Amino acid sequence: MIEYIGTGDEPVPSSDLDIQYAPPPAPEAAPSGEPSETEDIDIEQRLIQYGKVMRSRDPLILEARTSGISESRIAKLMGHSRTTVRAALASER
């Protein structure tokens, strides 16, 4: 629907008016997608901690298996696949 505005005999469609459009202001500093140096350090520390935990994973799997827990139960409890459990057990033999 076209809205007509005007004061004379001939209405002027509102779409024909010269409307000034100002785009919204750009953000001050757009993120570049690159992590900052402090984020890099935080991520590296988390990776180091994860590496320490992973080094203790295989001996724990072996200990659980020797105590009689099945491969599928170990996998379920640890949140790993049975393939991962089997690989850990094979590497410890």
Coordinates of C-alpha atoms in Angstrom, one line a residue:
M1 CA 0.0 0.0 0.0
I2 CA 1.3 3.4 -1.0
E3 CA 0.8 6.2 1.5
Y4 CA 0.1 9.5 -0.1
I5 CA 1.2 12.7 1.4
G6 CA 1.0 16.3 0.2
T7 CA -0.9 19.5 0.5
G8 CA -2.0 20.2 -3.1
D9 CA -4.4 18.7 -5.5
E10 CA -1.9 16.0 -6.5
P11 CA -0.9 13.7 -3.8
V12 CA 2.8 12.7 -3.7
P13 CA 3.6 9.0 -3.0
S14 CA 5.8 8.7 0.0
S15 CA 8.2 6.5 -1.9
D16 CA 9.0 9.4 -4.2
L17 CA 10.3 11.6 -1.4
D18 CA 14.0 12.3 -1.0
I19 CA 14.6 10.5 2.3
Q20 CA 18.0 10.7 3.8
Y21 CA 19.3 7.4 5.1
A22 CA 22.1 7.2 7.6
P23 CA 23.5 3.7 8.1
P24 CA 24.2 2.7 11.7
P25 CA 27.6 3.6 13.0
A26 CA 30.3 0.9 12.5
P27 CA 31.6 -0.7 15.7
E28 CA 34.7 0.8 17.2
A29 CA 37.0 -2.2 16.8
A30 CA 35.6 -5.1 14.9
P31 CA 37.0 -8.5 16.1
S32 CA 39.5 -9.8 13.6
G33 CA 38.9 -13.4 14.4
E34 CA 42.4 -13.8 15.7
P35 CA 42.8 -14.7 19.4
S36 CA 44.7 -12.1 21.5
E37 CA 48.0 -13.0 23.1
T38 CA 46.4 -13.6 26.5
E39 CA 43.9 -15.9 24.9
D40 CA 46.7 -17.8 23.2
I41 CA 48.5 -18.3 26.6
D42 CA 45.2 -19.4 28.2
I43 CA 44.6 -22.0 25.4
E44 CA 48.2 -23.2 25.6
Q45 CA 47.9 -23.7 29.4
R46 CA 44.7 -25.7 28.9
L47 CA 46.4 -27.9 26.2
I48 CA 49.3 -28.6 28.6
Q49 CA 46.8 -29.6 31.4
Y50 CA 44.9 -31.8 28.9
G51 CA 48.2 -33.5 27.8
K52 CA 49.0 -34.3 31.5
V53 CA 45.6 -35.9 31.9
M54 CA 45.9 -37.9 28.7
R55 CA 49.3 -39.3 29.8
S56 CA 47.6 -40.9 32.8
R57 CA 44.7 -42.2 30.7
D58 CA 46.3 -45.4 29.3
P59 CA 47.6 -46.7 32.6
L60 CA 44.2 -46.1 34.2
I61 CA 42.5 -48.1 31.3
L62 CA 45.0 -50.9 31.8
E63 CA 44.4 -50.9 35.6
A64 CA 40.6 -51.0 35.1
R65 CA 40.9 -53.9 32.6
T66 CA 43.1 -55.9 34.9
S67 CA 40.6 -55.4 37.7
G68 CA 38.0 -57.1 35.6
I69 CA 36.0 -54.1 34.1
S70 CA 35.0 -54.8 30.5
E71 CA 36.3 -52.7 27.6
S72 CA 32.8 -51.4 26.8
R73 CA 32.2 -50.4 30.5
I74 CA 35.6 -48.6 30.6
A75 CA 34.7 -46.8 27.4
K76 CA 31.4 -45.7 28.7
L77 CA 32.7 -44.5 32.1
M78 CA 35.6 -42.6 30.5
G79 CA 33.6 -41.2 27.6
H80 CA 35.8 -42.8 25.0
S81 CA 35.1 -45.2 22.2
R82 CA 35.8 -48.9 22.6
T83 CA 38.3 -48.5 19.8
T84 CA 40.2 -46.0 21.9
V85 CA 40.1 -48.3 24.9
R86 CA 41.4 -51.3 22.8
A87 CA 44.2 -49.1 21.4
A88 CA 45.3 -48.1 24.9
L89 CA 45.2 -51.7 26.0
A90 CA 47.2 -52.8 23.0
S91 CA 49.9 -50.1 23.5
E92 CA 50.4 -51.2 27.1
R93 CA 51.0 -54.9 26.3

